[in-house]
Short mmCIF file of C-alpha atoms and ligand atoms in Angstrom, two decimals:
data_model
loop_
_atom_site.label_atom_id
_atom_site.label_comp_id
_atom_site.label_asym_id
_atom_site.label_seq_id
_atom_site.Cartn_x
_atom_site.Cartn_y
_atom_site.Cartn_z
CA MET A 1 3.41 -1.49 -44.93
CA ALA A 2 3.29 -4.70 -42.88
CA HIS A 3 3.67 -4.62 -39.12
CA ARG A 4 4.24 -7.30 -36.59
CA VAL A 5 1.35 -7.71 -34.15
CA LEU A 6 2.00 -9.65 -30.95
CA ILE A 7 -0.99 -11.72 -29.86
CA PRO A 8 -1.43 -12.42 -26.14
CA THR A 9 -2.14 -15.91 -24.89
CA PRO A 10 -5.87 -15.44 -24.23
CA LEU A 11 -6.42 -14.34 -27.84
CA ARG A 12 -4.29 -16.98 -29.57
CA PRO A 13 -7.18 -19.43 -29.94
CA TYR A 14 -8.55 -16.93 -32.47
CA THR A 15 -5.34 -16.53 -34.48
CA ASP A 16 -4.80 -20.23 -35.18
CA GLY A 17 -2.51 -20.38 -32.14
CA GLN A 18 0.00 -17.88 -33.55
CA ASP A 19 1.74 -15.57 -31.10
CA ALA A 20 2.54 -12.97 -33.75
CA VAL A 21 1.11 -12.11 -37.14
CA GLU A 22 2.11 -9.69 -39.91
CA VAL A 23 -0.63 -7.25 -40.87
CA GLN A 24 -0.79 -4.27 -43.27
CA GLY A 25 -1.95 -0.84 -42.12
CA ALA A 26 -0.91 2.81 -41.99
CA THR A 27 -2.72 3.43 -38.72
CA VAL A 28 -3.64 1.31 -35.70
CA GLY A 29 -7.26 1.35 -36.88
CA GLU A 30 -6.38 0.02 -40.34
CA LEU A 31 -4.13 -2.59 -38.88
CA LEU A 32 -6.78 -3.86 -36.47
CA SER A 33 -9.39 -3.95 -39.26
CA GLY A 34 -6.97 -5.99 -41.35
CA LEU A 35 -6.31 -8.28 -38.41
CA THR A 36 -9.97 -8.87 -37.58
CA ALA A 37 -10.83 -9.28 -41.30
CA ARG A 38 -8.38 -12.15 -41.39
CA TYR A 39 -9.37 -13.63 -38.01
CA GLY A 40 -13.11 -13.07 -37.78
CA ASP A 41 -13.53 -14.56 -34.31
CA LEU A 42 -11.09 -12.07 -32.88
CA ARG A 43 -13.36 -9.19 -33.72
CA LYS A 44 -15.84 -9.64 -30.88
CA HIS A 45 -12.99 -9.75 -28.39
CA LEU A 46 -11.48 -6.49 -29.57
CA TYR A 47 -14.57 -4.52 -30.54
CA SER A 48 -17.88 -3.86 -28.84
CA ASP A 49 -21.17 -4.41 -30.68
CA GLU A 50 -21.07 -0.71 -31.58
CA GLY A 51 -17.78 -1.27 -33.35
CA LYS A 52 -15.69 0.54 -30.72
CA LEU A 53 -12.38 -0.80 -29.53
CA ARG A 54 -13.10 -2.27 -26.12
CA SER A 55 -11.85 -0.27 -23.19
CA PHE A 56 -10.12 -3.18 -21.54
CA VAL A 57 -8.01 -3.88 -24.59
CA ASN A 58 -4.73 -1.99 -24.40
CA VAL A 59 -2.81 -1.37 -27.57
CA TYR A 60 0.90 -0.68 -27.24
CA VAL A 61 3.03 0.56 -30.11
CA ASN A 62 6.65 -0.41 -29.39
CA ASP A 63 5.87 -0.65 -25.67
CA ASP A 64 4.18 2.75 -25.62
CA ASP A 65 0.70 2.64 -24.32
CA ILE A 66 -1.52 4.56 -26.72
CA ARG A 67 -4.57 4.33 -24.51
CA TYR A 68 -4.74 8.08 -23.99
CA LEU A 69 -4.43 8.94 -27.67
CA ASP A 70 -7.00 8.65 -30.41
CA ARG A 71 -6.08 5.04 -30.57
CA GLU A 72 -7.32 3.97 -33.96
CA ALA A 73 -5.93 7.06 -35.72
CA THR A 74 -2.41 6.53 -34.36
CA ALA A 75 -0.08 6.41 -37.37
CA LEU A 76 2.38 3.58 -37.75
CA LYS A 77 5.95 3.71 -39.05
CA ALA A 78 7.99 0.98 -40.66
CA GLY A 79 9.27 -1.46 -38.08
CA ASP A 80 6.67 -0.65 -35.42
CA VAL A 81 5.64 -3.62 -33.34
CA ILE A 82 2.09 -3.63 -32.02
CA SER A 83 1.06 -5.48 -28.88
CA ILE A 84 -2.51 -6.18 -27.93
CA VAL A 85 -2.83 -6.49 -24.18
CA PRO A 86 -6.28 -7.27 -22.86
CA SER A 87 -6.57 -6.86 -19.14
CA VAL A 88 -7.28 -10.27 -17.75
CA ALA A 89 -8.54 -10.94 -14.30
CA GLY A 90 -6.03 -13.71 -13.84
CA GLY A 91 -7.33 -13.87 -10.34
CA ALA A 92 -8.72 -16.49 -8.13
CA PRO A 93 -12.37 -16.83 -9.12
CA THR A 94 -14.06 -19.06 -6.66
CA ALA A 95 -15.48 -22.23 -8.16
CA LEU A 96 -19.15 -21.98 -9.00
CA GLU A 97 -19.81 -25.72 -8.62
CA THR A 98 -19.11 -25.64 -4.91
CA ALA A 99 -20.39 -22.11 -4.24
CA PRO A 100 -23.38 -21.98 -1.88
CA GLU A 101 -26.82 -20.91 -3.09
CA LEU A 102 -28.18 -17.52 -2.03
CA THR A 103 -30.91 -17.34 0.58
CA ASN A 104 -34.00 -15.19 -0.09
CA GLU A 105 -32.70 -12.62 2.37
CA GLU A 106 -29.40 -12.51 0.51
CA VAL A 107 -31.16 -12.09 -2.83
CA GLN A 108 -32.82 -8.99 -1.42
CA ARG A 109 -29.68 -7.69 0.27
CA TYR A 110 -27.56 -8.03 -2.86
CA SER A 111 -30.24 -7.11 -5.39
CA ARG A 112 -28.19 -4.21 -6.83
CA HIS A 113 -25.42 -6.69 -7.59
CA LEU A 114 -27.75 -9.34 -8.93
CA ILE A 115 -29.17 -7.09 -11.62
CA LEU A 116 -25.68 -6.26 -12.91
CA PRO A 117 -24.98 -8.70 -15.73
CA GLU A 118 -21.28 -8.64 -14.75
CA VAL A 119 -22.10 -9.98 -11.29
CA GLY A 120 -25.53 -11.62 -11.33
CA PRO A 121 -26.56 -14.50 -9.07
CA ASP A 122 -23.57 -16.61 -10.11
CA GLY A 123 -21.11 -13.83 -9.35
CA GLN A 124 -22.77 -13.22 -5.99
CA ARG A 125 -22.38 -16.90 -5.17
CA ARG A 126 -18.69 -16.66 -6.06
CA LEU A 127 -18.40 -13.75 -3.61
CA LYS A 128 -20.23 -15.75 -0.96
CA ALA A 129 -17.74 -18.60 -1.42
CA GLY A 130 -14.85 -16.12 -1.42
CA ARG A 131 -12.27 -15.77 1.35
CA VAL A 132 -10.25 -12.57 1.70
CA LEU A 133 -7.60 -11.96 4.36
CA CYS A 134 -7.10 -8.33 5.39
CA VAL A 135 -3.65 -7.82 6.84
CA GLY A 136 -4.34 -5.00 9.28
CA ALA A 137 -7.57 -3.43 10.52
CA GLY A 138 -6.26 0.12 10.23
CA GLY A 139 -6.54 2.86 7.63
CA LEU A 140 -6.63 0.62 4.56
CA GLY A 141 -8.18 -2.43 6.20
CA SER A 142 -11.12 -0.40 7.55
CA PRO A 143 -12.79 0.68 4.30
CA ALA A 144 -11.68 -2.50 2.55
CA ALA A 145 -13.23 -4.80 5.15
CA LEU A 146 -16.41 -2.71 5.37
CA TYR A 147 -16.99 -2.82 1.61
CA LEU A 148 -16.05 -6.48 1.30
CA ALA A 149 -18.52 -7.35 4.07
CA ALA A 150 -21.20 -5.15 2.52
CA ALA A 151 -20.58 -6.77 -0.87
CA GLY A 152 -21.17 -10.22 0.59
CA VAL A 153 -17.69 -11.74 0.53
CA GLY A 154 -18.47 -14.83 2.59
CA THR A 155 -15.39 -15.03 4.79
CA LEU A 156 -13.19 -12.18 5.92
CA GLY A 157 -10.00 -12.90 7.79
CA ILE A 158 -8.48 -10.02 9.75
CA ILE A 159 -5.09 -10.01 11.36
CA ASP A 160 -4.16 -7.24 13.79
CA PHE A 161 -2.87 -6.98 17.32
CA ASP A 162 -3.31 -3.29 18.08
CA ALA A 163 -5.80 -1.57 20.34
CA VAL A 164 -7.92 1.31 19.08
CA ASP A 165 -6.30 4.66 19.84
CA LEU A 166 -8.06 8.01 19.70
CA SER A 167 -5.63 9.13 16.98
CA ASN A 168 -6.78 6.21 14.76
CA LEU A 169 -10.33 7.48 14.39
CA GLN A 170 -9.46 10.24 11.91
CA ARG A 171 -9.26 7.51 9.22
CA GLN A 172 -9.89 4.01 10.62
CA ILE A 173 -13.65 4.00 10.14
CA LEU A 174 -14.13 0.43 11.32
CA HIS A 175 -13.80 1.77 14.85
CA GLY A 176 -15.80 4.29 16.84
CA THR A 177 -15.16 6.52 19.84
CA PRO A 178 -16.59 3.98 22.33
CA ASP A 179 -14.03 1.47 20.97
CA VAL A 180 -10.98 3.45 22.11
CA GLY A 181 -8.84 1.09 24.17
CA ARG A 182 -10.56 -2.05 22.83
CA SER A 183 -8.78 -4.52 20.60
CA LYS A 184 -9.12 -3.54 16.95
CA LEU A 185 -10.15 -7.08 16.12
CA GLN A 186 -13.05 -7.10 18.54
CA SER A 187 -14.17 -3.71 17.35
CA ALA A 188 -13.85 -4.77 13.69
CA LYS A 189 -15.77 -7.98 14.26
CA ASP A 190 -18.65 -6.15 15.96
CA ARG A 191 -18.89 -3.54 13.24
CA LEU A 192 -18.66 -5.98 10.32
CA THR A 193 -21.16 -8.38 11.86
CA ALA A 194 -23.59 -5.53 12.47
CA LEU A 195 -23.21 -4.52 8.82
CA ASN A 196 -23.69 -8.03 7.44
CA PRO A 197 -24.36 -10.90 9.86
CA SER A 198 -24.01 -13.50 7.11
CA VAL A 199 -20.31 -12.69 6.69
CA LYS A 200 -18.02 -14.92 8.70
CA VAL A 201 -15.25 -12.89 10.34
CA GLU A 202 -12.14 -14.89 11.26
CA SER A 203 -9.84 -12.87 13.48
CA TYR A 204 -6.18 -13.41 14.31
CA GLU A 205 -4.88 -11.36 17.21
CA THR A 206 -1.22 -11.72 16.41
CA ALA A 207 1.59 -10.13 14.46
CA LEU A 208 2.13 -11.53 10.98
CA THR A 209 5.49 -13.28 10.96
CA SER A 210 7.58 -15.50 8.70
CA LYS A 211 6.48 -18.37 10.94
CA ASN A 212 2.70 -17.97 10.62
CA ALA A 213 2.22 -16.22 7.26
CA LEU A 214 2.13 -19.24 4.93
CA GLU A 215 -0.21 -21.23 7.16
CA LEU A 216 -2.59 -18.25 7.44
CA PHE A 217 -2.50 -17.19 3.79
CA LYS A 218 -3.10 -20.74 2.58
CA GLN A 219 -6.67 -20.60 3.85
CA TYR A 220 -7.63 -17.56 1.75
CA ASP A 221 -8.21 -16.76 -1.93
CA ILE A 222 -6.86 -13.22 -1.81
CA ILE A 223 -4.59 -11.32 0.55
CA LEU A 224 -5.34 -7.63 1.01
CA ASP A 225 -2.21 -5.80 2.07
CA GLY A 226 -3.16 -3.09 4.56
CA THR A 227 0.19 -2.99 6.32
CA ASP A 228 1.98 0.14 7.44
CA ASN A 229 5.60 -0.96 7.44
CA PHE A 230 8.09 -2.28 4.92
CA ALA A 231 9.03 -5.47 6.74
CA THR A 232 5.43 -6.73 6.77
CA ARG A 233 4.86 -5.54 3.20
CA TYR A 234 7.76 -7.63 1.87
CA LEU A 235 6.62 -10.54 4.00
CA VAL A 236 3.09 -10.31 2.55
CA ASN A 237 4.48 -10.09 -0.99
CA ASP A 238 6.85 -13.02 -0.69
CA ALA A 239 4.28 -15.25 1.03
CA CYS A 240 1.76 -14.41 -1.74
CA VAL A 241 4.28 -15.26 -4.48
CA LEU A 242 5.34 -18.50 -2.78
CA LEU A 243 1.70 -19.60 -2.44
CA GLY A 244 0.47 -18.13 -5.74
CA LYS A 245 -2.14 -15.98 -3.95
CA PRO A 246 -3.05 -12.60 -5.46
CA ASN A 247 -2.02 -9.61 -3.35
CA ALA A 248 -4.41 -6.64 -3.46
CA TYR A 249 -1.81 -4.00 -2.65
CA GLY A 250 -2.31 -0.50 -1.34
CA SER A 251 -0.09 2.03 0.40
CA ILE A 252 -0.52 5.58 1.60
CA PHE A 253 1.61 8.47 2.71
CA ARG A 254 0.48 12.02 3.48
CA PHE A 255 -1.61 12.84 0.36
CA GLU A 256 -0.44 10.09 -1.97
CA GLY A 257 -1.54 6.55 -2.45
CA GLN A 258 -0.64 3.59 -4.61
CA ALA A 259 -2.56 0.51 -5.55
CA SER A 260 -1.92 -2.54 -7.68
CA VAL A 261 -2.49 -6.27 -7.80
CA PHE A 262 0.62 -8.37 -7.33
CA ALA A 263 1.67 -11.99 -7.35
CA THR A 264 -0.80 -13.31 -9.90
CA LYS A 265 0.33 -15.95 -12.36
CA GLY A 266 2.71 -14.27 -14.78
CA GLY A 267 2.08 -10.83 -13.26
CA PRO A 268 4.61 -8.69 -11.42
CA CYS A 269 5.09 -8.67 -7.67
CA TYR A 270 5.95 -5.91 -5.19
CA ARG A 271 9.65 -6.80 -5.47
CA CYS A 272 9.53 -6.39 -9.27
CA LEU A 273 8.51 -2.80 -8.51
CA TYR A 274 10.69 -2.26 -5.45
CA PRO A 275 13.42 -4.91 -5.25
CA GLU A 276 14.80 -3.45 -2.03
CA PRO A 277 13.29 -1.50 0.85
CA PRO A 278 14.45 2.07 1.46
CA PRO A 279 16.99 2.42 4.26
CA PRO A 280 15.29 2.56 7.67
CA GLY A 281 14.21 6.06 8.57
CA LEU A 282 14.39 7.44 5.02
CA VAL A 283 10.65 7.21 4.41
CA PRO A 284 8.82 8.37 7.53
CA SER A 285 5.84 6.39 8.76
CA CYS A 286 2.34 7.88 8.77
CA ALA A 287 2.79 8.39 12.53
CA GLU A 288 5.75 10.65 11.78
CA GLY A 289 4.77 12.11 8.42
CA GLY A 290 1.01 12.35 8.78
CA VAL A 291 -1.72 11.18 6.42
CA LEU A 292 -4.88 12.80 5.09
CA GLY A 293 -7.67 10.86 6.78
CA VAL A 294 -9.77 10.27 3.69
CA LEU A 295 -6.82 9.00 1.61
CA PRO A 296 -6.87 5.41 2.93
CA GLY A 297 -10.62 5.49 2.29
CA VAL A 298 -9.93 5.86 -1.43
CA ILE A 299 -7.03 3.40 -1.63
CA GLY A 300 -8.61 0.78 0.66
CA THR A 301 -11.78 0.95 -1.40
CA ILE A 302 -9.73 0.37 -4.56
CA GLN A 303 -8.17 -2.68 -2.91
CA ALA A 304 -11.65 -3.98 -2.08
CA THR A 305 -12.75 -3.35 -5.68
CA GLU A 306 -9.80 -5.33 -7.01
CA SER A 307 -10.47 -8.19 -4.57
CA ILE A 308 -14.09 -8.41 -5.69
CA LYS A 309 -13.14 -8.56 -9.38
CA LEU A 310 -10.51 -11.20 -8.65
CA LEU A 311 -13.12 -13.32 -6.84
CA LEU A 312 -15.52 -12.85 -9.74
CA GLY A 313 -12.75 -13.68 -12.22
CA ALA A 314 -13.87 -10.74 -14.36
CA GLY A 315 -13.27 -7.09 -15.02
CA GLY A 316 -10.07 -5.18 -15.72
CA THR A 317 -7.83 -5.41 -12.69
CA LEU A 318 -4.66 -3.56 -11.75
CA ILE A 319 -2.46 -6.54 -12.63
CA GLY A 320 0.57 -5.08 -14.40
CA ARG A 321 -0.45 -1.52 -13.56
CA LEU A 322 0.52 0.71 -10.68
CA LEU A 323 -2.17 3.25 -9.91
CA LEU A 324 -0.95 6.47 -8.32
CA TYR A 325 -3.35 8.80 -6.58
CA ASP A 326 -2.56 12.34 -5.51
CA ALA A 327 -5.36 13.49 -3.24
CA TRP A 328 -4.01 17.04 -2.86
CA GLY A 329 -3.84 17.73 -6.60
CA MET A 330 -6.71 15.29 -7.22
CA LYS A 331 -4.92 13.35 -9.94
CA PHE A 332 -4.86 9.71 -10.86
CA ARG A 333 -1.99 8.35 -12.94
CA GLU A 334 -0.92 4.88 -13.83
CA LEU A 335 2.34 3.22 -14.75
CA LYS A 336 2.93 -0.01 -16.58
CA LEU A 337 4.48 -2.77 -14.55
CA ARG A 338 6.06 -5.89 -15.88
CA ARG A 339 7.21 -8.99 -14.11
CA ASP A 340 10.97 -8.75 -13.73
CA ALA A 341 12.60 -11.94 -15.00
CA GLU A 342 15.44 -11.18 -12.54
CA CYS A 343 13.09 -10.72 -9.57
CA PRO A 344 14.49 -12.62 -6.56
CA VAL A 345 11.03 -13.97 -5.67
CA CYS A 346 8.89 -14.26 -8.80
CA GLY A 347 11.68 -14.19 -11.43
CA ASP A 348 12.83 -17.03 -13.65
CA ASN A 349 15.53 -18.12 -11.20
CA PRO A 350 14.23 -17.07 -7.79
CA THR A 351 16.72 -16.89 -4.95
CA VAL A 352 14.06 -16.43 -2.26
CA ARG A 353 12.35 -19.82 -1.95
CA GLU A 354 11.14 -19.52 1.61
CA LEU A 355 10.26 -16.66 3.94
CA ILE A 356 13.21 -14.81 5.40
CA ASP A 357 13.84 -12.45 8.33
CA TYR A 358 12.09 -9.32 7.05
CA ASP A 359 13.11 -7.08 9.94
CA GLN A 360 16.69 -7.81 9.04
CA PHE A 361 15.99 -7.41 5.31
CA CYS A 362 14.51 -3.97 6.00
CA GLY A 363 17.34 -3.06 8.37
CA VAL A 364 15.21 -2.86 11.49
CA SER A 365 16.20 -6.08 13.25
CA PRO A 366 17.20 -5.61 16.89
CA ALA A 367 20.81 -6.39 16.00
CA GLN A 368 20.93 -3.58 13.46
CA ALA A 369 18.56 -1.15 15.12
CA ALA A 370 20.58 -1.07 18.34
CA PRO A 371 22.17 2.33 19.01
CA ALA A 372 25.10 2.78 16.71
CA PRO A 373 28.23 1.68 18.56
CA ALA A 374 29.71 5.07 17.66
CA ASP A 375 27.18 6.78 19.94
CA PRO A 376 29.06 7.62 23.16
CA PRO A 377 27.42 6.82 26.51
CA ASP A 378 26.44 10.46 27.08
CA PHE A 379 24.65 10.64 23.69
CA GLU A 380 21.23 10.59 25.33
CA THR A 381 19.60 12.24 28.31
CA THR A 382 16.20 11.60 29.89
CA VAL A 383 13.22 13.86 30.49
CA VAL A 384 13.69 13.40 34.24
CA ASP A 385 17.28 14.64 34.08
CA LEU A 386 16.24 17.52 31.85
CA LYS A 387 13.50 18.57 34.29
CA ARG A 388 15.96 18.35 37.18
CA ALA A 389 18.44 20.59 35.35
CA ILE A 390 15.72 23.14 34.55
CA ASP A 391 14.48 23.17 38.16
CA SER A 392 17.99 23.66 39.54
CA GLY A 393 18.45 26.76 37.39
CA LYS A 394 20.90 25.07 35.00
CA ALA A 395 18.58 24.78 32.01
CA PRO A 396 20.37 23.64 28.88
CA TYR A 397 19.66 25.13 25.45
CA ILE A 398 16.70 23.01 24.31
CA LEU A 399 16.49 22.59 20.55
CA ASP A 400 13.27 21.18 19.10
CA VAL A 401 13.83 19.81 15.58
CA ARG A 402 10.22 19.01 14.69
CA GLU A 403 8.12 20.89 12.13
CA PRO A 404 6.33 24.15 13.07
CA GLN A 405 2.85 22.56 13.06
CA GLU A 406 4.06 19.94 15.54
CA PHE A 407 5.64 22.61 17.75
CA GLN A 408 2.27 24.36 17.78
CA ILE A 409 0.63 21.32 19.37
CA CYS A 410 2.98 20.85 22.32
CA ARG A 411 6.49 21.86 23.37
CA ILE A 412 8.96 21.91 26.22
CA PRO A 413 8.89 25.38 27.83
CA GLY A 414 11.87 27.42 26.69
CA SER A 415 12.68 25.19 23.72
CA VAL A 416 13.68 26.75 20.39
CA LEU A 417 12.31 25.41 17.10
CA ILE A 418 14.65 24.65 14.20
CA PRO A 419 13.30 21.86 11.96
CA LEU A 420 15.75 19.01 11.29
CA GLY A 421 16.12 20.02 7.64
CA GLN A 422 17.61 23.39 8.68
CA VAL A 423 19.87 22.23 11.52
CA GLY A 424 22.87 21.54 9.29
CA SER A 425 22.97 25.08 7.90
CA ARG A 426 22.26 26.81 11.23
CA VAL A 427 24.88 25.23 13.51
CA ALA A 428 26.70 28.55 14.01
CA GLU A 429 23.45 30.19 15.10
CA ILE A 430 22.71 27.32 17.49
CA THR A 431 26.23 27.45 18.94
CA ALA A 432 25.96 31.19 19.52
CA ALA A 433 22.51 30.96 21.09
CA ALA A 434 23.60 28.15 23.44
CA GLU A 435 26.19 30.50 24.99
CA GLY A 436 28.26 27.61 26.26
CA ARG A 437 25.30 25.78 27.82
CA PRO A 438 24.81 22.08 26.99
CA VAL A 439 22.42 21.48 24.08
CA VAL A 440 19.54 19.03 24.47
CA VAL A 441 17.68 18.14 21.27
CA ASN A 442 14.15 16.80 21.13
CA CYS A 443 11.63 15.73 18.49
CA LYS A 444 8.40 13.73 18.79
CA MET A 445 9.86 10.36 19.79
CA GLY A 446 13.63 10.72 19.58
CA SER A 447 14.72 9.56 16.14
CA ARG A 448 14.90 12.86 14.25
CA SER A 449 16.63 14.45 17.23
CA ALA A 450 19.23 11.64 17.26
CA LYS A 451 20.12 12.59 13.68
CA ALA A 452 20.36 16.24 14.70
CA VAL A 453 22.67 15.38 17.61
CA GLN A 454 24.98 13.43 15.29
CA LEU A 455 25.03 16.44 12.98
CA LEU A 456 25.76 18.91 15.78
CA ARG A 457 28.47 16.75 17.32
CA ALA A 458 30.13 16.32 13.92
CA GLN A 459 30.22 20.10 13.62
CA GLY A 460 31.81 20.78 16.96
CA LEU A 461 28.96 20.79 19.49
CA GLU A 462 30.33 17.74 21.25
CA ARG A 463 28.09 18.10 24.28
CA ALA A 464 24.81 17.99 22.33
CA GLN A 465 22.50 15.32 23.73
CA ASN A 466 19.42 13.54 22.44
CA LEU A 467 16.28 13.63 24.59
CA LYS A 468 15.20 10.02 24.90
CA GLY A 469 11.54 9.47 23.99
CA GLY A 470 11.08 13.04 22.77
CA ILE A 471 8.20 15.33 23.62
CA LEU A 472 5.91 12.32 24.14
CA ALA A 473 8.09 11.13 27.03
CA TRP A 474 8.11 14.68 28.39
CA ILE A 475 4.31 14.79 28.38
CA ASP A 476 3.98 11.28 29.83
CA GLN A 477 6.42 11.79 32.68
CA ILE A 478 6.64 15.52 33.34
CA ASP A 479 3.76 17.52 31.89
CA PRO A 480 0.63 15.41 31.31
CA LYS A 481 -1.52 18.51 30.77
CA GLN A 482 -0.15 18.99 27.26
CA PRO A 483 -1.87 17.16 24.36
CA LYS A 484 -0.13 14.25 22.65
CA TYR A 485 -0.37 13.57 18.93
ZN1 LIG B 501 8.64 -10.11 -8.61
#
């Protein structure tokens, strides 16, 4: 039985330039033996010296990845098409000719790299010549920048404009307790320089925008996406595609992380995976939804690993693969990703040829984020007015729509907890409990409670009001003894 075997570009020099060949075989193993018997030079690319199929060669039968099966024993049926897909770095290996030599001190510092045949002195010189830009010095940027500096990547760019907050330290290991209140960039620079003084840290204390992204990215070999919002993520992706710079992508939420490498030549981009952002507010931020502190440590370290392999131009990278990590169940999974020929940025006929307004694209531009015109003027109340009402003996019914663990941390005295997800089905109960009093709804910062107020008003509680700024405003202005989170 003859089967069609698709040969990828890097292997075509060994099949007389053919992109597909017909080979006999009842199993994948037989077919590959037949193939390598016919094209002898192909053998060393597919098999190790021990005669085992190399781990970085993926074999797909009709688009099904058989990597997790007993690959060579997989039986073939008539009409099956076999694809051989070696992982290729496809990255941005820095040129060896212009790479600086290592000093004696560097030879000692990097000795564990130098004795790896896959890195060696030449690879270490490529790292020394390498330039990686970390977008963000937060949860993902922290471990990534630390490991890249430790590994001897010669130049690290870091862009961030935040100050270190006490609540960052649970995961942002670039910064320490004495750094609280300092600029993250200053803190990052001090820490990275202390770790490896030969690394040049280039810092940009600014927000990444459509105006500065291309100019900044141009100066680097790889962009490491450590952003925490969709607008910046799409901006990073599009700028990488437009400039042809690989994007070492990572994202985290609660217990789950994702990593991949986007925007390489011929590889998929973030928009091939997610053409459009979710509507604003649908996916909560880490500030709202929480994140396990060690999770960005894993994902950021994967991003650093990918960056290093891209600079070396070797190893099996995450190009064309989306790695999913579930820290709570401790599971890794991966999905195949292909470049989408219809992708608006990296597709065959791209419609996005320059950077756009990403706040608008993600639905968070000031024009669109302004209070919905449908919200009447009495939609909101302030913590000062609420305190005044309580003090004058006319306390409203205060409904807190956060989650129980948040309520445990801090709350407005007398408030009643009903998480947002239950408000819709408990309106009758809320109406009865209010006993004709006005209803004031609060959450952490005011956005979940605004949704609850819309819900309550739609179901007849017309006088329900949103507490502007939420419990955080209450603590700031009325009750500073309570802890903030
Ligand atoms: Zn794309």
